[in-house]
Short mmCIF file of C-alpha atoms in Angstrom, two decimals:
data_model
loop_
_atom_site.label_atom_id
_atom_site.label_comp_id
_atom_site.label_asym_id
_atom_site.label_seq_id
_atom_site.Cartn_x
_atom_site.Cartn_y
_atom_site.Cartn_z
CA UNK A 99 72.56 71.33 67.87
CA UNK A 100 69.70 69.01 70.05
CA UNK A 101 71.30 68.44 73.10
CA UNK A 102 70.86 66.28 76.20
CA UNK A 103 72.60 67.10 79.81
CA UNK A 104 73.10 64.54 82.29
CA UNK A 105 73.59 64.74 85.98
CA UNK A 106 73.21 62.58 89.27
CA UNK A 107 71.10 64.58 90.72
CA UNK A 108 67.45 65.57 90.34
CA UNK A 109 68.61 69.25 92.40
CA UNK A 110 71.31 69.32 94.45
CA UNK A 111 72.04 72.40 96.83
CA UNK A 112 75.71 71.86 96.35
CA UNK A 113 75.30 72.04 92.71
CA UNK A 114 74.08 75.18 91.53
CA UNK A 115 77.40 75.34 88.62
CA UNK A 116 75.52 72.58 86.74
CA UNK A 117 71.78 74.45 87.36
CA UNK A 118 73.56 76.82 86.13
CA UNK A 119 74.89 74.61 83.14
CA UNK A 120 71.57 73.23 82.29
CA UNK A 121 69.51 77.06 82.99
CA UNK A 122 72.19 78.68 79.70
CA UNK A 123 72.19 75.63 77.65
CA UNK A 124 69.14 74.63 77.12
CA UNK A 125 69.30 71.08 76.45
CA UNK A 126 66.40 69.39 74.56
CA UNK A 127 66.20 67.23 77.91
CA UNK A 128 68.05 66.64 81.06
CA UNK A 129 68.99 62.84 82.84
CA UNK A 130 69.21 61.99 86.27
CA UNK A 131 69.76 59.50 88.47
CA UNK A 132 72.74 58.39 89.67
CA UNK A 133 75.87 56.91 87.65
CA UNK A 134 73.90 55.86 84.84
CA UNK A 135 70.63 58.43 84.63
CA UNK A 136 66.91 57.41 83.89
CA UNK A 137 64.57 59.37 84.01
CA UNK A 138 63.89 62.69 82.12
CA UNK A 139 63.88 66.23 84.19
CA UNK A 140 59.99 66.75 82.37
CA UNK A 141 58.43 63.44 83.94
CA UNK A 142 59.09 60.08 82.34
CA UNK A 143 62.18 57.97 81.85
CA UNK A 144 63.97 56.21 79.13
CA UNK A 145 62.52 53.34 79.59
CA UNK A 146 59.01 51.58 79.39
CA UNK A 147 57.01 49.40 82.26
CA UNK A 148 58.72 47.63 84.58
CA UNK A 149 62.12 49.19 84.47
CA UNK A 150 60.53 52.68 84.71
CA UNK A 151 59.87 51.45 88.18
CA UNK A 152 63.23 52.45 90.97
CA UNK A 153 62.83 48.99 92.73
CA UNK A 154 62.55 47.18 89.87
CA UNK A 155 65.70 48.68 88.38
CA UNK A 156 68.20 49.63 90.90
CA UNK A 157 67.40 45.70 91.92
CA UNK A 158 69.00 44.68 88.74
CA UNK A 159 71.51 46.94 88.96
CA UNK A 160 72.96 45.41 91.83
CA UNK A 161 72.09 41.74 91.12
CA UNK A 162 73.17 41.77 87.21
CA UNK A 163 75.76 45.22 87.36
CA UNK A 164 76.94 43.95 83.92
CA UNK A 165 73.64 43.27 82.31
CA UNK A 166 72.83 45.96 83.57
CA UNK A 167 74.60 48.12 82.04
CA UNK A 168 73.55 46.82 78.60
CA UNK A 169 70.24 46.60 79.47
CA UNK A 170 70.66 51.01 80.17
CA UNK A 171 73.04 50.97 76.48
CA UNK A 172 70.04 49.59 74.20
CA UNK A 173 67.71 51.82 75.52
CA UNK A 174 69.34 54.99 75.70
CA UNK A 175 70.63 54.11 72.79
CA UNK A 176 66.46 53.94 71.77
CA UNK A 177 65.87 57.66 73.03
CA UNK A 178 69.30 59.34 71.49
CA UNK A 179 67.64 57.97 68.00
CA UNK A 180 64.17 58.19 68.59
CA UNK A 181 65.03 62.31 69.86
CA UNK A 182 67.61 62.68 66.54
CA UNK A 183 69.84 63.78 70.46
CA UNK A 184 73.12 65.25 67.71
CA UNK A 185 75.32 65.75 71.76
CA UNK A 186 75.48 64.60 74.66
CA UNK A 187 77.15 66.57 78.04
CA UNK A 188 77.84 64.50 81.02
CA UNK A 189 78.17 65.88 84.25
CA UNK A 190 81.23 64.12 85.95
CA UNK A 191 83.57 61.04 84.83
CA UNK A 192 81.70 58.26 85.86
CA UNK A 193 78.84 59.08 84.67
CA UNK A 194 80.28 59.56 81.14
CA UNK A 195 81.83 55.98 81.36
CA UNK A 196 78.59 54.76 81.24
CA UNK A 197 76.70 56.90 78.62
CA UNK A 198 79.52 57.27 76.18
CA UNK A 199 79.32 53.08 74.18
CA UNK A 200 75.02 54.84 73.22
CA UNK A 201 76.45 57.53 72.09
CA UNK A 202 79.71 56.37 70.04
CA UNK A 203 76.91 53.48 68.44
CA UNK A 204 74.27 55.83 67.49
CA UNK A 205 77.30 58.92 66.25
CA UNK A 206 76.53 61.61 69.05
CA UNK A 207 78.92 63.57 70.12
CA UNK A 208 79.15 63.49 73.81
CA UNK A 209 81.71 65.53 76.09
CA UNK A 210 82.24 64.72 79.36
CA UNK A 211 82.72 67.26 82.65
CA UNK A 212 84.23 66.38 85.51
CA UNK A 213 83.82 69.20 88.87
CA UNK A 214 86.26 67.46 91.86
CA UNK A 215 86.07 65.01 93.23
CA UNK A 216 85.80 62.54 90.39
CA UNK A 217 89.29 62.92 88.90
CA UNK A 218 91.06 63.46 92.01
CA UNK A 219 89.45 60.64 95.48
CA UNK A 220 91.26 57.71 95.84
CA UNK A 221 88.12 54.60 95.47
CA UNK A 222 86.70 57.00 92.73
CA UNK A 223 89.73 56.23 90.27
CA UNK A 224 90.56 52.92 91.73
CA UNK A 225 86.91 52.28 90.36
CA UNK A 226 86.40 54.22 87.24
CA UNK A 227 90.45 54.75 86.29
CA UNK A 228 90.25 51.69 83.60
CA UNK A 229 87.12 53.38 82.18
CA UNK A 230 89.15 56.41 81.93
CA UNK A 231 91.26 55.76 79.77
CA UNK A 232 89.19 53.51 77.61
CA UNK A 233 86.29 56.93 77.23
CA UNK A 234 88.07 60.17 77.74
CA UNK A 235 90.24 59.74 74.30
CA UNK A 236 87.11 58.92 72.11
CA UNK A 237 85.06 62.16 73.97
CA UNK A 238 84.70 65.42 71.85
CA UNK A 239 85.62 67.02 74.96
CA UNK A 240 87.22 66.08 77.94
CA UNK A 241 86.09 69.67 80.34
CA UNK A 242 87.55 70.32 83.79
CA UNK A 243 86.91 73.28 86.01
CA UNK A 244 90.80 73.71 87.39
CA UNK A 245 93.63 73.09 85.70
CA UNK A 246 94.49 71.65 88.40
CA UNK A 247 92.64 67.84 87.89
CA UNK A 248 94.42 68.22 83.97
CA UNK A 249 97.71 66.16 85.80
CA UNK A 250 95.70 63.21 87.24
CA UNK A 251 93.66 62.65 84.27
CA UNK A 252 96.66 63.42 82.35
CA UNK A 253 98.44 60.45 84.35
CA UNK A 254 95.58 57.80 83.62
CA UNK A 255 94.99 58.61 80.23
CA UNK A 256 97.83 60.21 78.59
CA UNK A 257 97.88 62.64 76.56
CA UNK A 258 94.30 63.84 75.33
CA UNK A 259 94.50 67.03 73.24
CA UNK A 260 90.99 67.01 73.81
CA UNK A 261 90.66 68.36 77.44
CA UNK A 262 89.76 71.37 77.86
CA UNK A 263 89.67 74.27 81.60
CA UNK A 264 86.21 75.70 81.50
CA UNK A 265 85.74 76.91 84.73
CA UNK A 266 82.14 76.92 86.71
CA UNK A 267 80.69 80.31 86.39
CA UNK A 268 78.70 82.72 88.44
CA UNK A 269 75.42 84.79 87.08
CA UNK A 270 76.75 87.75 87.57
CA UNK A 271 72.67 89.15 86.98
CA UNK A 272 72.21 87.14 90.52
CA UNK A 273 75.04 87.55 92.34
CA UNK A 274 76.23 91.01 92.79
CA UNK A 275 77.15 93.91 95.72
CA UNK A 276 74.04 96.43 97.09
CA UNK A 277 75.15 100.21 95.29
CA UNK A 278 74.61 101.30 98.77
CA UNK A 279 75.36 98.62 101.50
CA UNK A 280 74.90 98.99 105.11
CA UNK A 281 77.46 100.13 107.52
CA UNK A 282 77.89 97.46 110.97
CA UNK A 283 79.82 98.12 113.81
CA UNK A 284 80.73 94.45 114.24
CA UNK A 285 82.86 92.23 111.24
CA UNK A 286 80.59 89.67 109.32
CA UNK A 287 81.89 86.95 108.21
CA UNK A 288 79.79 84.58 106.20
CA UNK A 289 80.26 80.62 104.75
CA UNK A 290 78.19 79.13 102.15
CA UNK A 291 79.09 75.41 101.45
CA UNK A 292 78.70 71.57 102.50
CA UNK A 293 79.59 70.49 106.08
CA UNK A 294 81.66 68.11 104.21
CA UNK A 295 84.76 66.57 105.03
CA UNK A 296 86.82 68.58 102.30
CA UNK A 297 85.38 71.84 102.74
CA UNK A 298 86.74 72.04 106.09
CA UNK A 299 84.30 74.08 108.02
CA UNK A 300 85.12 72.77 111.14
CA UNK A 301 89.13 74.82 110.30
CA UNK A 302 87.15 77.08 109.55
CA UNK A 303 85.21 77.80 112.79
CA UNK A 304 88.75 77.44 114.52
CA UNK A 305 90.26 80.03 112.37
CA UNK A 306 86.90 82.10 113.30
CA UNK A 307 88.32 81.75 117.46
CA UNK A 308 91.51 83.34 116.34
CA UNK A 309 90.25 86.70 115.06
CA UNK A 310 87.14 86.86 117.97
CA UNK A 311 90.24 86.96 120.33
CA UNK A 312 90.61 90.50 119.21
CA UNK A 313 87.45 91.12 117.42
CA UNK A 314 85.02 89.33 119.52
CA UNK A 315 82.35 91.14 118.70
CA UNK A 316 82.50 89.66 115.61
CA UNK A 317 79.92 87.49 113.97
CA UNK A 318 80.15 84.39 111.71
CA UNK A 319 77.27 83.02 109.30
CA UNK A 320 77.11 79.63 108.46
CA UNK A 321 74.90 78.33 105.18
CA UNK A 322 74.61 74.54 104.67
CA UNK A 323 73.74 71.42 106.01
CA UNK A 324 75.55 67.81 105.63
CA UNK A 325 77.10 65.31 107.12
CA UNK A 326 79.62 67.12 109.64
CA UNK A 327 76.63 69.67 110.43
CA UNK A 328 76.69 68.11 113.77
CA UNK A 329 80.12 67.72 114.09
CA UNK A 330 80.50 71.82 113.85
CA UNK A 331 77.07 72.14 116.17
CA UNK A 332 78.76 70.63 119.05
CA UNK A 333 82.65 72.01 118.78
CA UNK A 334 80.55 75.63 118.62
CA UNK A 335 78.56 74.59 122.15
CA UNK A 336 81.75 72.89 123.53
CA UNK A 337 83.64 76.47 122.94
CA UNK A 338 80.46 78.46 123.98
CA UNK A 339 80.51 80.33 120.96
CA UNK A 340 76.73 80.64 120.03
CA UNK A 341 76.37 84.21 119.86
CA UNK A 342 79.09 84.76 117.54
CA UNK A 343 78.97 81.46 115.01
CA UNK A 344 75.05 80.89 113.44
CA UNK A 345 74.02 77.82 111.61
CA UNK A 346 71.34 78.67 109.26
CA UNK A 347 71.37 75.22 106.79
CA UNK A 348 70.73 74.80 103.50
CA UNK A 349 69.62 78.17 101.80
CA UNK A 350 68.57 78.57 97.70
CA UNK A 351 70.90 81.08 95.91
CA UNK A 352 67.93 83.53 95.95
CA UNK A 353 67.42 83.01 100.53
CA UNK A 354 71.06 83.18 101.20
CA UNK A 355 72.34 86.81 98.33
CA UNK A 356 70.91 89.00 101.32
CA UNK A 357 73.48 87.11 103.12
CA UNK A 358 76.26 87.55 101.18
CA UNK A 359 75.49 91.21 100.70
CA UNK A 360 75.11 92.59 103.80
CA UNK A 361 79.01 90.65 104.74
CA UNK A 362 82.67 91.97 105.05
CA UNK A 363 84.18 88.85 103.64
CA UNK A 364 83.71 85.49 102.54
CA UNK A 365 85.65 82.21 104.10
CA UNK A 366 85.73 78.61 103.02
CA UNK A 367 89.36 76.84 104.32
CA UNK A 368 89.22 74.07 101.31
CA UNK A 369 91.54 70.98 101.98
CA UNK A 370 92.28 67.28 100.64
CA UNK A 371 91.09 64.61 102.55
CA UNK A 372 92.87 61.49 103.59
CA UNK A 373 90.56 59.75 100.60
CA UNK A 374 91.94 61.75 97.96
CA UNK A 375 88.94 64.18 97.54
CA UNK A 376 88.96 67.33 96.56
CA UNK A 377 87.11 71.05 95.05
CA UNK A 378 87.42 71.47 91.05
CA UNK A 379 86.35 75.18 91.38
CA UNK A 380 84.04 76.04 94.46
CA UNK A 381 81.36 78.01 93.03
CA UNK A 382 80.18 79.86 96.08
CA UNK A 383 83.36 81.65 96.42
CA UNK A 384 82.98 82.23 92.61
CA UNK A 385 79.22 84.43 94.68
CA UNK A 386 80.84 85.74 96.88
CA UNK A 387 83.59 87.38 94.48
CA UNK A 388 80.63 88.44 92.10
CA UNK A 389 79.00 90.38 95.03
CA UNK A 390 81.57 92.33 96.32
CA UNK A 391 83.55 90.53 99.48
CA UNK A 392 86.65 89.59 99.94
CA UNK A 393 87.62 85.98 100.16
CA UNK A 394 89.65 84.24 102.63
CA UNK A 395 90.14 80.40 100.79
CA UNK A 396 93.41 78.04 100.84
CA UNK A 397 95.57 77.96 97.93
CA UNK A 398 94.00 74.45 96.91
CA UNK A 399 93.05 73.53 93.40
CA UNK A 400 90.86 75.91 91.36
CA UNK A 401 90.96 78.94 93.88
CA UNK A 402 94.34 80.42 93.40
CA UNK A 403 93.01 80.72 90.26
CA UNK A 404 89.24 82.31 91.38
CA UNK A 405 90.90 84.10 94.11
CA UNK A 406 94.00 86.54 92.98
CA UNK A 407 96.25 86.03 95.87
CA UNK A 408 96.33 89.69 97.51
CA UNK A 409 93.79 91.26 94.99
CA UNK A 410 91.15 89.67 95.41
CA UNK A 411 91.16 87.85 98.79
CA UNK A 412 93.76 86.16 101.23
CA UNK A 413 95.31 82.74 100.63
CA UNK A 414 96.78 80.20 103.50
CA UNK A 415 98.39 76.49 103.76
CA UNK A 416 95.70 73.41 103.54
CA UNK A 417 95.16 73.50 107.64
CA UNK A 418 97.22 76.22 108.25
CA UNK A 419 94.11 77.39 110.44
CA UNK A 420 96.92 80.27 112.25
CA UNK A 421 97.49 82.00 109.03
CA UNK A 422 93.90 82.00 108.50
CA UNK A 423 93.15 83.25 111.72
CA UNK A 424 95.39 86.24 110.87
CA UNK A 425 93.77 86.96 107.72
CA UNK A 426 90.50 87.36 109.01
CA UNK A 427 92.24 89.63 112.16
CA UNK A 428 93.39 91.61 108.50
CA UNK A 429 90.63 91.98 106.98
CA UNK A 430 88.49 92.99 110.02
CA UNK A 431 91.05 95.50 111.02
CA UNK A 432 91.07 97.32 107.66
CA UNK A 433 87.56 98.03 106.00
CA UNK A 434 89.33 99.36 103.06
CA UNK A 435 91.34 96.41 102.12
CA UNK A 436 88.05 94.86 102.63
CA UNK A 437 86.47 97.53 100.14
CA UNK A 438 88.88 97.09 98.02
CA UNK A 439 89.49 93.14 97.22
CA UNK A 440 85.78 93.07 96.86
CA UNK A 441 85.60 95.75 93.90
CA UNK A 442 88.40 93.69 92.23
CA UNK A 443 86.94 90.58 93.30
CA UNK A 444 83.90 91.58 91.32
CA UNK A 445 86.04 92.61 88.43
CA UNK A 446 87.50 89.32 88.73
CA UNK A 447 84.63 87.63 87.66
CA UNK A 448 83.44 89.99 84.99
CA UNK A 449 86.76 89.02 83.51
CA UNK A 450 86.35 85.50 83.43
CA UNK A 451 83.76 83.63 85.48
CA UNK A 452 80.61 85.25 83.77
CA UNK A 453 78.85 82.29 83.40
CA UNK A 454 77.16 82.88 79.32
CA UNK A 455 80.08 83.11 78.42
CA UNK A 456 82.04 79.68 79.98
CA UNK A 457 78.26 78.49 78.54
CA UNK A 458 78.84 79.08 75.19
CA UNK A 459 82.19 78.13 74.99
CA UNK A 460 81.09 74.68 76.39
CA UNK A 461 78.77 74.82 73.58
CA UNK A 462 81.41 75.80 70.83
CA UNK A 463 83.18 72.15 71.69
CA UNK A 464 80.12 70.21 70.99
CA UNK A 465 78.81 72.18 68.12
#
C-alpha cells in the first residue's frame, strides 16, 4: 500500500503522536502546512512555480478562498495520480475536509484522525461541522483517540459505522523506567505540556502549592512553552516559589526522558476551556506512564482510559485544585504507593498503548 500522510505542521513539540505515526507507518510521503498541506517532507511541493511560493498561495487563499480550494484539489489530484497513492491519512478533521474531493476523484481511500480540539472546540465545529457531515460518512475510516470524542461527531454526522477509537500510543523502547532509580530525599514532580489553556498548567501549580504546605522541599519541573508560559512564571514569582518550581522550556523527548525517569510523579490538570477546546489523549501522560510514574490528572477526555483510577494514578474533577493537591500529598506521603502505581502504569501501557500495535490497527483500516 502506497500511503500518503498529511499534517498541519512540519514539526511541533506538542504533536509527538503524529511524529510516531509517521515513523511507524513509513509512508511514501508526508504533506504539511496548514489545512491545505502542499509542501513535502523531503522537499518540494505539489505546486509548480509560482504557486510553490508561500506569498502567492497565501494571498490566493486569503483573497479567493473557494478558488484556491479548487486549485488545491486540482494539483493534489495530479500528485495522487502521478505517485499512484493508494491511501491518504489526514491528521485533524479540518485538514480531512480539504483533501477528500481529490481523494474521491482519484479513487484513493482516505482516513481522518481527530486528535482533540477538532472534535470539540466550538469555533472549529461552527466552521467545519457542515463539512464533517458531508465528508466523514465517505471516509474509509474516521479515527478518534478517545471514546469521549465519539458523541460529538455522531451528533453532527449521525451514526458513523466507519468510526473507530484508536488511542495515541507510546514507544515503550523510547520511554522506560530506570532499572535502579536513585532515591531522592525530596518529592520530585514533573509536567510536560504546552502552556495552553486546556493543559491547566496554572491549576497544576496551585495544586503543588497545597503540597508545599506539608512538603516544603518538594520540587516541580515544568517542561514546555506556549502562550500562557509567562503568566505561569509571573504567578510563581508573585508567590515566591522559584526555589520549588522550575520552568525548563520546550525540550525534545530525548531531552526530557531523564527528567521523567528521575521524577516520582507526573501531573497534568487538563480542562475543557470556555471555547470548548479539549484534549484527546495527552501523549505526555502515556510517556510518563511508560516511564513508570504515578499520574495525577483529571477526569477529562481520554485520560480516564489512559489512567486507571487508584491503580495507575489519581484522578480528580476538572478545576478541583484542592483534590489534586491532596492527591499529591497522598503520593508524597507514600513512596510505596507511588512505586506501585508506576509499575501498574507501565504495564497498562504495555497492554493497551504500545504504538506499534496501534499503528498497525490504523494501517489495517486503510488496507
